[in-house]
PDB file of C-alpha atoms in Angstrom:
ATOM      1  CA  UNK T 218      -9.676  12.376  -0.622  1.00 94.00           C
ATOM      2  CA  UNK T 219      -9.671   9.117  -2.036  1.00 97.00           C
ATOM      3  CA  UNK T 220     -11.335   6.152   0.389  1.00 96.00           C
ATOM      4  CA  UNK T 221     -13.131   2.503  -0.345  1.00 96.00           C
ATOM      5  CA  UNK T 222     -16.400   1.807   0.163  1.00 94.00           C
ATOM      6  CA  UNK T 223     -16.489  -1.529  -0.390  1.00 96.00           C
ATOM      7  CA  UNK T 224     -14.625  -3.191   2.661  1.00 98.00           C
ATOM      8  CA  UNK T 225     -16.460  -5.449   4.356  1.00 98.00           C
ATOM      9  CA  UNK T 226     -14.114  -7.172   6.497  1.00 98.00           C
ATOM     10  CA  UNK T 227     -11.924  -4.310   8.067  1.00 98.00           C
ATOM     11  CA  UNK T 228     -13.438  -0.985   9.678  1.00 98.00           C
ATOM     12  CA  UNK T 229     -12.146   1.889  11.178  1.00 98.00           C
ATOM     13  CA  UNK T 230     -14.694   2.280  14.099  1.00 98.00           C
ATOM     14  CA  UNK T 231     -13.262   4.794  15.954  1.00 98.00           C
ATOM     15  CA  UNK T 232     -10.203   7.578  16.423  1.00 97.00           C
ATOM     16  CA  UNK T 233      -9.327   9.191  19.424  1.00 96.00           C
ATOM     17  CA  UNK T 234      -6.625  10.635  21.592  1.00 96.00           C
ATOM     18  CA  UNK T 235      -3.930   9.639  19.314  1.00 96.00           C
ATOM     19  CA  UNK T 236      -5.276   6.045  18.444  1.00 97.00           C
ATOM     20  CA  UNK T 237      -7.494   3.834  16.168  1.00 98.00           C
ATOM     21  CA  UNK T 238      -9.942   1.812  17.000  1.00 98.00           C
ATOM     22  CA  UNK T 239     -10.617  -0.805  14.347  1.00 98.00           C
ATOM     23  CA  UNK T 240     -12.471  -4.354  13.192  1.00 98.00           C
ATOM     24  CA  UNK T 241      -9.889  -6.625  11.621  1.00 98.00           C
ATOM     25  CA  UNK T 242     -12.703  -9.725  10.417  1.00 98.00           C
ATOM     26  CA  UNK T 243     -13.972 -10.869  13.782  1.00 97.00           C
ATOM     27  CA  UNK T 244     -11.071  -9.118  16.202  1.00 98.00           C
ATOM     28  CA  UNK T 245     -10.914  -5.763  17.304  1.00 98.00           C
ATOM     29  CA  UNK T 246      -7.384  -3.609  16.980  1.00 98.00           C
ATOM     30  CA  UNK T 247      -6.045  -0.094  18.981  1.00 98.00           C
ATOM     31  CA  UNK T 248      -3.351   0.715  17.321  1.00 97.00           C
ATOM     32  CA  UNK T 249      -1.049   4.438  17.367  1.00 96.00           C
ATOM     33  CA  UNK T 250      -2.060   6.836  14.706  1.00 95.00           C
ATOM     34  CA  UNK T 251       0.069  10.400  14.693  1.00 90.00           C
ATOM     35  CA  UNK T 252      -2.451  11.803  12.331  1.00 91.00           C
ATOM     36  CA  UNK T 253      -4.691  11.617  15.403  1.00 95.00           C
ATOM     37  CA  UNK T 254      -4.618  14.433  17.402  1.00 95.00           C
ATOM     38  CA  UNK T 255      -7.615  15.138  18.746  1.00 95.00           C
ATOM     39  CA  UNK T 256      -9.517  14.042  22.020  1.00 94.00           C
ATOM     40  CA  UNK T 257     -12.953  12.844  22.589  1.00 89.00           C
ATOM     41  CA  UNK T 258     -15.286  10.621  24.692  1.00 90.00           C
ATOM     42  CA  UNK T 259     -14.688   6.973  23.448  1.00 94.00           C
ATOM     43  CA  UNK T 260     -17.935   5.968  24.096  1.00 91.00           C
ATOM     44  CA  UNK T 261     -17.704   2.709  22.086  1.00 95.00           C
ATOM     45  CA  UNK T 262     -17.632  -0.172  24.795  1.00 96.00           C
ATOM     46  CA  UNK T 263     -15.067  -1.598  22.268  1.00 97.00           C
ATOM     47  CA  UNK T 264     -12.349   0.308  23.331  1.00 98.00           C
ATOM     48  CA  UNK T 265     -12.721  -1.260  26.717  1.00 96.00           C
ATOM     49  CA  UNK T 266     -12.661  -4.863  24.872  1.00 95.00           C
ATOM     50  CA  UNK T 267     -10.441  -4.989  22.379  1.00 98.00           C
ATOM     51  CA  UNK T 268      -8.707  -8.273  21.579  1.00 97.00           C
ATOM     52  CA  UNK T 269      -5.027  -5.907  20.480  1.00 97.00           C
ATOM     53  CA  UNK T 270      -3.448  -3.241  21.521  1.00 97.00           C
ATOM     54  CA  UNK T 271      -0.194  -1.586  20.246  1.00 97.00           C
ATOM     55  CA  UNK T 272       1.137   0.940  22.497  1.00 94.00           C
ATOM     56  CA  UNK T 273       4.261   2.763  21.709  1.00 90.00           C
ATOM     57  CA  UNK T 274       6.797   3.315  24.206  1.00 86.00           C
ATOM     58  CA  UNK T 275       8.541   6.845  25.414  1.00 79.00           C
ATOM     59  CA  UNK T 276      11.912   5.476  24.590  1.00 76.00           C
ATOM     60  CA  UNK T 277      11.268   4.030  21.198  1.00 76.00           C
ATOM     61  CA  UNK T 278       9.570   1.317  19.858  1.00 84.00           C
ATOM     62  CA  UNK T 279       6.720  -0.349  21.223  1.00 92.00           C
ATOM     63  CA  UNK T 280       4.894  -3.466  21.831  1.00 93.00           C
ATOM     64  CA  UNK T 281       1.712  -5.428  21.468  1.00 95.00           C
ATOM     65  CA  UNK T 282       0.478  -4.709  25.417  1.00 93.00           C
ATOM     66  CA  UNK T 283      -2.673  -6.585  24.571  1.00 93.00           C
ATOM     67  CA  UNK T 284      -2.479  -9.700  22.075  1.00 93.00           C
ATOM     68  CA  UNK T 285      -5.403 -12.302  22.425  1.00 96.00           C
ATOM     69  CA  UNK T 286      -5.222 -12.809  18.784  1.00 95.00           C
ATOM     70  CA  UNK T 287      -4.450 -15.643  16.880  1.00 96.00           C
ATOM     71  CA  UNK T 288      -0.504 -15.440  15.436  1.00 95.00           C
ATOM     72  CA  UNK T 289      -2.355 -15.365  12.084  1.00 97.00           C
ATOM     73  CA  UNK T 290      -6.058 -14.649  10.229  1.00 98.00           C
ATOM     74  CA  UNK T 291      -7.197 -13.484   7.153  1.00 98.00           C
ATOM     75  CA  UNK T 292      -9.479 -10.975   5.666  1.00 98.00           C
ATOM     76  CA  UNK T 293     -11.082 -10.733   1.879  1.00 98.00           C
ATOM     77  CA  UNK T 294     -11.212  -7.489  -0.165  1.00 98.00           C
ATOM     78  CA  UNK T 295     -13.862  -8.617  -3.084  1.00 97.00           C
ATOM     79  CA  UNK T 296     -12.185 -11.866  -4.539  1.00 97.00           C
ATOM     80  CA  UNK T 297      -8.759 -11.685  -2.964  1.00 98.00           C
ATOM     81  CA  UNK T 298      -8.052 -13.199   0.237  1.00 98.00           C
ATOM     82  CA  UNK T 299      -4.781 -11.253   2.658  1.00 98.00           C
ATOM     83  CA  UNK T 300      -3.383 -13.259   6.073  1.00 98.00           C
ATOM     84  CA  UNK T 301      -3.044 -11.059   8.907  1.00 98.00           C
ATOM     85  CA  UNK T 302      -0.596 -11.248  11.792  1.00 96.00           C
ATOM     86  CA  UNK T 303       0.486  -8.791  14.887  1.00 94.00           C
ATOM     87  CA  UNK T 304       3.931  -7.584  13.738  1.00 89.00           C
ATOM     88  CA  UNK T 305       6.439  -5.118  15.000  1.00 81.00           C
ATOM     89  CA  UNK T 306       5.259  -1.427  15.257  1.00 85.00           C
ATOM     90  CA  UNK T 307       1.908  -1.735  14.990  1.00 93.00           C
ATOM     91  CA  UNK T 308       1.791  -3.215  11.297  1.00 94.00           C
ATOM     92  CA  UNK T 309      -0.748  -6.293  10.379  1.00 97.00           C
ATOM     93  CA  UNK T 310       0.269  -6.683   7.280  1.00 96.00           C
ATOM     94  CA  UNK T 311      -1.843  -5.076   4.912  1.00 97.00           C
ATOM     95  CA  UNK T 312      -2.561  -1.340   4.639  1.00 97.00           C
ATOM     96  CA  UNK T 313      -6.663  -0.820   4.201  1.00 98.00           C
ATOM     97  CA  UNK T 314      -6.259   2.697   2.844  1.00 97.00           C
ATOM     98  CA  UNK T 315      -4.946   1.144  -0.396  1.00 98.00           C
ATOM     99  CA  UNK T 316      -7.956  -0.458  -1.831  1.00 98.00           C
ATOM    100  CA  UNK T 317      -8.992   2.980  -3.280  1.00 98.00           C
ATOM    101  CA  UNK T 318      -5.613   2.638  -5.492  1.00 98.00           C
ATOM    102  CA  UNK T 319      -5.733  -1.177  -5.950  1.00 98.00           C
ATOM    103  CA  UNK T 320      -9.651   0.007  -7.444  1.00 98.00           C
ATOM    104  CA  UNK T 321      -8.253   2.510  -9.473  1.00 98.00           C
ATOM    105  CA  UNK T 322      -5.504   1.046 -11.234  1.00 98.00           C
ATOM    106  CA  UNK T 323      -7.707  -2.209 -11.595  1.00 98.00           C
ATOM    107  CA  UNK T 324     -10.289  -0.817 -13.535  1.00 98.00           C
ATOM    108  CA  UNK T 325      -7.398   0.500 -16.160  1.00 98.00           C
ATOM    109  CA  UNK T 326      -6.006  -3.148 -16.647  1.00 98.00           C
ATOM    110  CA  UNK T 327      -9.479  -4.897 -16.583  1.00 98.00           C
ATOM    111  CA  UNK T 328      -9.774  -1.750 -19.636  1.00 98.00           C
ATOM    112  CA  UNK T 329      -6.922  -2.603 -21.099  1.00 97.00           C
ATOM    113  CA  UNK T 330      -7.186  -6.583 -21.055  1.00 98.00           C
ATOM    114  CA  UNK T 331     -10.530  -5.797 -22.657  1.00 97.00           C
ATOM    115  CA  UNK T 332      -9.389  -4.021 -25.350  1.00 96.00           C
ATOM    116  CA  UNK T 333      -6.550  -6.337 -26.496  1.00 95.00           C
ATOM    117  CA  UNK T 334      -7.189  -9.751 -24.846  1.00 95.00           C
ATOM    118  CA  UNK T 335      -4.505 -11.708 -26.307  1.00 94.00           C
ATOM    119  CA  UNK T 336      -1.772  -9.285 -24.412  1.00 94.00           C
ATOM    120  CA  UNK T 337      -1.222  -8.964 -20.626  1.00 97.00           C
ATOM    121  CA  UNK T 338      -0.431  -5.667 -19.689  1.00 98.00           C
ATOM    122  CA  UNK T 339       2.530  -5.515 -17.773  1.00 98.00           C
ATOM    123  CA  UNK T 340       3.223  -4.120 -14.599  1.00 98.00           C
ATOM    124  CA  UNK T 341       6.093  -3.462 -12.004  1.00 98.00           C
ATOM    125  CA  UNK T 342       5.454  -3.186  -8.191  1.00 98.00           C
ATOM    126  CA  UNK T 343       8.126  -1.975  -6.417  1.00 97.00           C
ATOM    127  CA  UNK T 344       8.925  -1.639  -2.419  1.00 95.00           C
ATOM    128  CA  UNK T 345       5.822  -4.084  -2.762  1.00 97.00           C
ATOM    129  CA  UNK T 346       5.206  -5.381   0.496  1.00 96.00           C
ATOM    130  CA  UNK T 347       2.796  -8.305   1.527  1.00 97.00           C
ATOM    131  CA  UNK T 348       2.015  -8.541  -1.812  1.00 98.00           C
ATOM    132  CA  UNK T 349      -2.158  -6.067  -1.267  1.00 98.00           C
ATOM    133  CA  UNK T 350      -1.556  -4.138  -4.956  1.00 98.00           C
ATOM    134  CA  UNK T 351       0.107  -7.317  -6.988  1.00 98.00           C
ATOM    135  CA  UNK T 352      -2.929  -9.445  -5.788  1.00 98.00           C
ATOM    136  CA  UNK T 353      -5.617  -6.525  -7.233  1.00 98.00           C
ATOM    137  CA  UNK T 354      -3.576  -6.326 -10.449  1.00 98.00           C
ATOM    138  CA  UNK T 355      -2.739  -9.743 -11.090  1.00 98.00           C
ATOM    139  CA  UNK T 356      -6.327 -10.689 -10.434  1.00 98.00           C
ATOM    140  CA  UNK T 357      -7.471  -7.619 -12.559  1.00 98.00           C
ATOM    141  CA  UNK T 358      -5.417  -9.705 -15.533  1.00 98.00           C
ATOM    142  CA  UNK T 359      -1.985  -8.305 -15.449  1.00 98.00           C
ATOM    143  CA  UNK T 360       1.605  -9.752 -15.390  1.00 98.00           C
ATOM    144  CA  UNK T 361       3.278  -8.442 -12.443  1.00 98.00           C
ATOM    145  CA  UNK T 362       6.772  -8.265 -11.304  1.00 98.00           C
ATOM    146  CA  UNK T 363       6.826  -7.875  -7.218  1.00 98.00           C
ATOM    147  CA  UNK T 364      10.151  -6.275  -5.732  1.00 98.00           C
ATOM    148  CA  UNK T 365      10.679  -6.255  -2.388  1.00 95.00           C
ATOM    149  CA  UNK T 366      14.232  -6.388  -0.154  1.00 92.00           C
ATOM    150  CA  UNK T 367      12.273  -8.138   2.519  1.00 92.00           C
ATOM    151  CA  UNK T 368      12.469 -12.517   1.981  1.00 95.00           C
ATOM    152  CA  UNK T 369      10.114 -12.224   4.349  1.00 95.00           C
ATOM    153  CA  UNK T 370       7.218 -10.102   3.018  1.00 95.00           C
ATOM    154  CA  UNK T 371       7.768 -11.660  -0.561  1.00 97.00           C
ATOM    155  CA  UNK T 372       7.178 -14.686   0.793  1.00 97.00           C
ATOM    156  CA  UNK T 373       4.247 -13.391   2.063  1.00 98.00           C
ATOM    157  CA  UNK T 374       2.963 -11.720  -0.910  1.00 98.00           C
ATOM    158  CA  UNK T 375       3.303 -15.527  -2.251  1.00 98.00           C
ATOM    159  CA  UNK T 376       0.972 -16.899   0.502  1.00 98.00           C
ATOM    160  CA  UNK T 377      -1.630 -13.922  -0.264  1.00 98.00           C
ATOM    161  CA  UNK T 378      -1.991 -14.881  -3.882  1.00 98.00           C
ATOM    162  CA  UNK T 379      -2.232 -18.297  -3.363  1.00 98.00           C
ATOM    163  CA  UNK T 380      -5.062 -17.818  -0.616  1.00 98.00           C
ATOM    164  CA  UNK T 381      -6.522 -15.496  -3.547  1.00 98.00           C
ATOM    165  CA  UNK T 382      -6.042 -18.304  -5.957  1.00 98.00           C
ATOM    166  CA  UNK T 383      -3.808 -16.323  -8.044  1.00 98.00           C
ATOM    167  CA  UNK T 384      -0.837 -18.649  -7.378  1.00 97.00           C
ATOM    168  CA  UNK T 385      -0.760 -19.619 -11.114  1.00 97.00           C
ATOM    169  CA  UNK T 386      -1.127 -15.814 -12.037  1.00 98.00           C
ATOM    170  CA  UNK T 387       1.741 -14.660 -13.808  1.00 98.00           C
ATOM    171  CA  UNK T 388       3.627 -12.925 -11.072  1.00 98.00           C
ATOM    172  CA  UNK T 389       7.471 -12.799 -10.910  1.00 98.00           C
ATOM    173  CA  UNK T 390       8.840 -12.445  -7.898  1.00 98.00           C
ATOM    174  CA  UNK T 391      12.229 -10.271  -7.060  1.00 97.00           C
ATOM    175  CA  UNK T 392      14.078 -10.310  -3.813  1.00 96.00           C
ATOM    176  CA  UNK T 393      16.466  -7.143  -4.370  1.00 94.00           C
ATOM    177  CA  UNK T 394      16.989  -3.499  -3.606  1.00 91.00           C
ATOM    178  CA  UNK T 395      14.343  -1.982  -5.838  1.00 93.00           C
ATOM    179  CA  UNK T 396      16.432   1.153  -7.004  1.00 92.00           C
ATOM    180  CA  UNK T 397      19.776  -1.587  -8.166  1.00 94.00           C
ATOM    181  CA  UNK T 398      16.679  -3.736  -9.488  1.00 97.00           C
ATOM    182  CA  UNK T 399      15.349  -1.111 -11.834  1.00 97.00           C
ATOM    183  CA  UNK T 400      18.822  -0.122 -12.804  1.00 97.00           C
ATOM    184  CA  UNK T 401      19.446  -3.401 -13.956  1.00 98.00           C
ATOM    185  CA  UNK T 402      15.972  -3.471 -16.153  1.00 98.00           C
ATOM    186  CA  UNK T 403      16.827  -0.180 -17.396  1.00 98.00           C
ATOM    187  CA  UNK T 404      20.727  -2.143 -18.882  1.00 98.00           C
ATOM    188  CA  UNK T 405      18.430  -4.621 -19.984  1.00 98.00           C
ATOM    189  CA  UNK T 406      15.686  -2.667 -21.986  1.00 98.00           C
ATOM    190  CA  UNK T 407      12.307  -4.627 -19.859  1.00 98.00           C
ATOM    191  CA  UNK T 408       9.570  -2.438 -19.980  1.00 98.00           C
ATOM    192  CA  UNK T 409       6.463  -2.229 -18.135  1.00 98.00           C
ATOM    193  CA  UNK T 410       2.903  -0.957 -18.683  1.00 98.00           C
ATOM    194  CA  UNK T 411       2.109   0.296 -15.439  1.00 98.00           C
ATOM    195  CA  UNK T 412       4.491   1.207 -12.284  1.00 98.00           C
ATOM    196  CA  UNK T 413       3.503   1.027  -8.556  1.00 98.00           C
ATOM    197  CA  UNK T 414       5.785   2.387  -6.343  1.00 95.00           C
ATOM    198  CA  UNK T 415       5.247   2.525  -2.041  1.00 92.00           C
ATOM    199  CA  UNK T 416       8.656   3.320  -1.010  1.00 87.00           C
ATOM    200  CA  UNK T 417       9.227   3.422   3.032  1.00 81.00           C
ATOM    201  CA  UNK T 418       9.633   6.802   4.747  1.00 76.00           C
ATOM    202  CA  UNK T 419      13.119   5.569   5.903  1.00 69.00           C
ATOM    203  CA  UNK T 420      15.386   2.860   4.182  1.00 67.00           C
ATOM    204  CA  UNK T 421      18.963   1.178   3.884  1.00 64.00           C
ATOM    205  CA  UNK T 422      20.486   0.702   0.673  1.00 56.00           C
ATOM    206  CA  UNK T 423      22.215  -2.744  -0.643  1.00 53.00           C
ATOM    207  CA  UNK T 424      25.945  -1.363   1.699  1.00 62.00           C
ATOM    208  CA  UNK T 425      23.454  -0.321   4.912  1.00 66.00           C
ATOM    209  CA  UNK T 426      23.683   2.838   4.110  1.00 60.00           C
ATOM    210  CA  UNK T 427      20.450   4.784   5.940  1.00 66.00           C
ATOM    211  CA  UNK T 428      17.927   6.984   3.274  1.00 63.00           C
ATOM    212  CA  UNK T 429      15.040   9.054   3.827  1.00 74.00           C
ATOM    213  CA  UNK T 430      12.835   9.048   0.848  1.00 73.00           C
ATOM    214  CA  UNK T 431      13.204  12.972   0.517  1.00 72.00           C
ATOM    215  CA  UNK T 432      16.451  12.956   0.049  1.00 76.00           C
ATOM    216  CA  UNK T 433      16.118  10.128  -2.627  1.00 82.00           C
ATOM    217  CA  UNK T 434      12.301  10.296  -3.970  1.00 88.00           C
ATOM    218  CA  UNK T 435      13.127  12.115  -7.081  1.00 91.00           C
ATOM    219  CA  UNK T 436      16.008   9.874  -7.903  1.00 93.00           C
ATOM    220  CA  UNK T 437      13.256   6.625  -7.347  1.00 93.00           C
ATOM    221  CA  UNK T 438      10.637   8.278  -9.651  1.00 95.00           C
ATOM    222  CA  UNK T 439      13.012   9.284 -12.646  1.00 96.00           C
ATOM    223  CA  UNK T 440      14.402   5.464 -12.424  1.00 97.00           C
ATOM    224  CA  UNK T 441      11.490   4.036 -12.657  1.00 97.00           C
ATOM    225  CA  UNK T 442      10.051   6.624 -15.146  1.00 97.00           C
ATOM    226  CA  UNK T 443      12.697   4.890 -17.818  1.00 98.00           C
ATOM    227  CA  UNK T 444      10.950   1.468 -17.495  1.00 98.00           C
ATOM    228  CA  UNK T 445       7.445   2.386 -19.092  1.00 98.00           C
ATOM    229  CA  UNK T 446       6.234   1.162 -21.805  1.00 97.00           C
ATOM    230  CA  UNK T 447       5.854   3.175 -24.727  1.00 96.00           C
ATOM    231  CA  UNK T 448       2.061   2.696 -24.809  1.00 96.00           C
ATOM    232  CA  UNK T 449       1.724   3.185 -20.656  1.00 97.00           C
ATOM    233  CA  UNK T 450      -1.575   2.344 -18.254  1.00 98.00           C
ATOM    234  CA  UNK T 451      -0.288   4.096 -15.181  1.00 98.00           C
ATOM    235  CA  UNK T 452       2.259   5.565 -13.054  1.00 98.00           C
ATOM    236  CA  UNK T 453       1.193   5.344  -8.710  1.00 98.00           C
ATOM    237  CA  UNK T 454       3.174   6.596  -6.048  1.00 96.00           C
ATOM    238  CA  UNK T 455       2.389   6.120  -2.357  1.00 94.00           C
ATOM    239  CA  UNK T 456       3.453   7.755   0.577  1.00 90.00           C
ATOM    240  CA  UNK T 457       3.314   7.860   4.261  1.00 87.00           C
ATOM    241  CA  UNK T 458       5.911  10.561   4.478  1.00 81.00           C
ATOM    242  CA  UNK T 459       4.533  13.586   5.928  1.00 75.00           C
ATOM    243  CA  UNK T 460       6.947  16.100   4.357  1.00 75.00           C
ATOM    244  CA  UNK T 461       6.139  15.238   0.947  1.00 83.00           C
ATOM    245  CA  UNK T 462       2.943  16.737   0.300  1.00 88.00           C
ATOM    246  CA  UNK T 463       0.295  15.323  -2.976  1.00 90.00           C
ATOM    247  CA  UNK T 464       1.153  18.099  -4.898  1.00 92.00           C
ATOM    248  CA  UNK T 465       5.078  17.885  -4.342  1.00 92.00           C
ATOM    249  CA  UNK T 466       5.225  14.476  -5.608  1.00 92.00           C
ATOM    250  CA  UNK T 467       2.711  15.259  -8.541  1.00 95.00           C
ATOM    251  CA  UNK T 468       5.218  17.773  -9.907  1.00 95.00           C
ATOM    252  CA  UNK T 469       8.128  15.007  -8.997  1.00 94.00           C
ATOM    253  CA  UNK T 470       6.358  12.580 -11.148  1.00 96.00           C
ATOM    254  CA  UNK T 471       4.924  15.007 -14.195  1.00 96.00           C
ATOM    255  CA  UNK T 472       8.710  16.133 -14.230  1.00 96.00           C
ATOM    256  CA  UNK T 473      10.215  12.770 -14.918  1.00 96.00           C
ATOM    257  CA  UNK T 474       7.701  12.147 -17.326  1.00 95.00           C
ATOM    258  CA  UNK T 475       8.701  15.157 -19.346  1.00 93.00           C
ATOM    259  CA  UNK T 476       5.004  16.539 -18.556  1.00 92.00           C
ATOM    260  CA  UNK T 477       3.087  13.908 -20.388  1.00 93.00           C
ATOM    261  CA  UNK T 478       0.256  12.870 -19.418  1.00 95.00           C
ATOM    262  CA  UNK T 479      -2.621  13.410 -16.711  1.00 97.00           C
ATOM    263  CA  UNK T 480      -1.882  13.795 -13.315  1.00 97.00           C
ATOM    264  CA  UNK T 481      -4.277  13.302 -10.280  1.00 97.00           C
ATOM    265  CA  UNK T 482      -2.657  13.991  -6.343  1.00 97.00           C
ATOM    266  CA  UNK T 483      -4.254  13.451  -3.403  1.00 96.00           C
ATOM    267  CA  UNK T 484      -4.724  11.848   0.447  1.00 96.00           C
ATOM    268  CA  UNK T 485      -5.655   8.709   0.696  1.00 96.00           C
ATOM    269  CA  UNK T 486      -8.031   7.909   3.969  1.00 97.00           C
ATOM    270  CA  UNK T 487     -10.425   5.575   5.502  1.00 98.00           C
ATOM    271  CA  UNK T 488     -13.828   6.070   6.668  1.00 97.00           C
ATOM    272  CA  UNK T 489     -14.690   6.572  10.443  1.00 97.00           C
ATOM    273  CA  UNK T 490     -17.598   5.017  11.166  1.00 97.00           C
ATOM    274  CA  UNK T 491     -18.601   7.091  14.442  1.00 95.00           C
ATOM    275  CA  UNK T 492     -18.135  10.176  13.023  1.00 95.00           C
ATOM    276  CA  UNK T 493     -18.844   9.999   9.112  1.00 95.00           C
ATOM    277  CA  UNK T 494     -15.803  11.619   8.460  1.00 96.00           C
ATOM    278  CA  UNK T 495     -12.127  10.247   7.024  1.00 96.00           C
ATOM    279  CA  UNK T 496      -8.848   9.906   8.409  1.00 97.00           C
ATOM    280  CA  UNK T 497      -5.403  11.048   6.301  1.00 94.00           C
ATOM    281  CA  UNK T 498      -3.405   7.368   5.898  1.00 94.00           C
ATOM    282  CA  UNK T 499      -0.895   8.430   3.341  1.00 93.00           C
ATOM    283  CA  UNK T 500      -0.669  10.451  -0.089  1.00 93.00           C
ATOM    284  CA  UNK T 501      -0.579   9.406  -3.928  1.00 96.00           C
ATOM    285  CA  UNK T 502       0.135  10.048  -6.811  1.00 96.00           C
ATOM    286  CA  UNK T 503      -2.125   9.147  -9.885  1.00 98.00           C
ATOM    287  CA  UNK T 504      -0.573   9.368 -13.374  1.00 98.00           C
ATOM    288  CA  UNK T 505      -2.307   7.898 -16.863  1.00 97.00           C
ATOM    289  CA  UNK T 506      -0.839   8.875 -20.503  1.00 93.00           C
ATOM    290  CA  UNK T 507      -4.335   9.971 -21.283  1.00 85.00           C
TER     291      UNK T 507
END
């Protein structure tokens, strides 16, 4: 399993009965976690005094129950800098789990950049979110191109590099369908040294059409396969879709790459502090030409 050590603004101090307990900076989250299915004694008096908590409701859904937290706070990761917020199910904004991969691939630009300062190595991020894995490789020296469908979270990723003072980084910012978007770089011949991909478990396409990303993760992969460089870094793929296993998406991703390459799969987690051991949060994909 792959996990961070070095967080020192978010924990994971407890999971129980179906939930987290965790330290967000200076406020303490319970939040829903499937993955969590065993009981215990929750003998941390934080459970009993926590300033959030997400329950989910038997009908759907759910809601904040508990929410003396501010609308917004941040939280640093080394040098970068992410703003926080209670949104709908369960989600703050930034997913903890991936600072093992924002490490990872990091260390291969900062390698790269090294080895041929007067080039940027160029990288895609696609489905990217708030913006947690173009921060890390923008501030680890690469050009990034952030694709999202969301205004929203783009906008967001925008406020996370500026609080990271990356907002003169080169960073190009896409508000599209990322499989039309790719398409469209494919016509056009753009090519990218690394590819980060963190597709949702469910979708809609550009028409509203609904997807599930088993039905369409091979399609994704093969796309995006077309738009490496021909002297690649990396190839990532997340997931936090539980019937896709490491090793299913490994052979997804050495397929489209014609079996090139080196391949690493594996779970992603985070460290419990009560226990010593590490929760599952997802599954990736690690692929480098060498």
């Amino acid at each position: 399993m792959w996990y961070s050590e070095n967080w020192k603004d978010y924990e994971l101090l407890d999971a129980e009965g179906g939930e987290r307990l965790e330290r967000w900076g200076d406020y303490i989250l319970i939040r829903p976690d499937p993955q969590i299915i065993w009981t215990g004694e929750r003998r941390d008096p934080r459970w009993k005094k926590a300033d959030g908590i997400y329950r989910r409701s038997k009908s759907g859904g759910g809601k904040w129950v508990v929410c003396n937290i501010p609308e917004e706070w941040c939280i640093g990761y080394g040098d970068l800098t992410f703003k926080l917020r209670p949104m709908g199910f369960k989600h703050t904004g930034l997913f903890p789990e991936q600072a093992t991969n924002w490490d990872w691939f990091s260390a291969l630009i900062q390698k790269r950049v090294k080895q041929n300062p007067e080039k940027k190595p160029s990288v895609l991020n696609l489905f990217a979110y708030t913006g947690g894995a173009t921060a890390a490789a923008a501030a680890a020296g690469a050009a990034v191109c952030h694709v999202d469908a969301a205004k929203g979270m783009v906008q967001a990723a925008k406020e996370n590099l500026k609080l990271s003072g990356l907002e003169d980084a080169p960073v190009r910012y896409i508000v599209d369908d990322c499989k039309k978007f790719v398409e469209r770089e494919i016509r056009r011949g753009h090519k990218y040294d690394g590819i980060i991909m963190d597709p949702p478990s469910y979708g809609r396409g550009p028409g509203g059409e609904v997807w599930k990303l088993e039905e369409c993760a091979y399609e994704l992969i093969s796309l995006a396969a077309k738009v490496l460089s021909d002297d690649p870094l990396f190839f990532l793929v997340n997931s936090y879709t539980t019937g896709l296993s490491p090793a299913t998406m490994g052979y997804m991703v050495m397929t489209a790459l014609g079996g090139r390459g080196r391949i690493e799969t594996g779970e992603v987690g985070l460290k419990v502090t009560k226990s010593g051991l590490y929760l599952p949060a997802g599954a990736a994909t690690r692929w480098t030409s060498k």
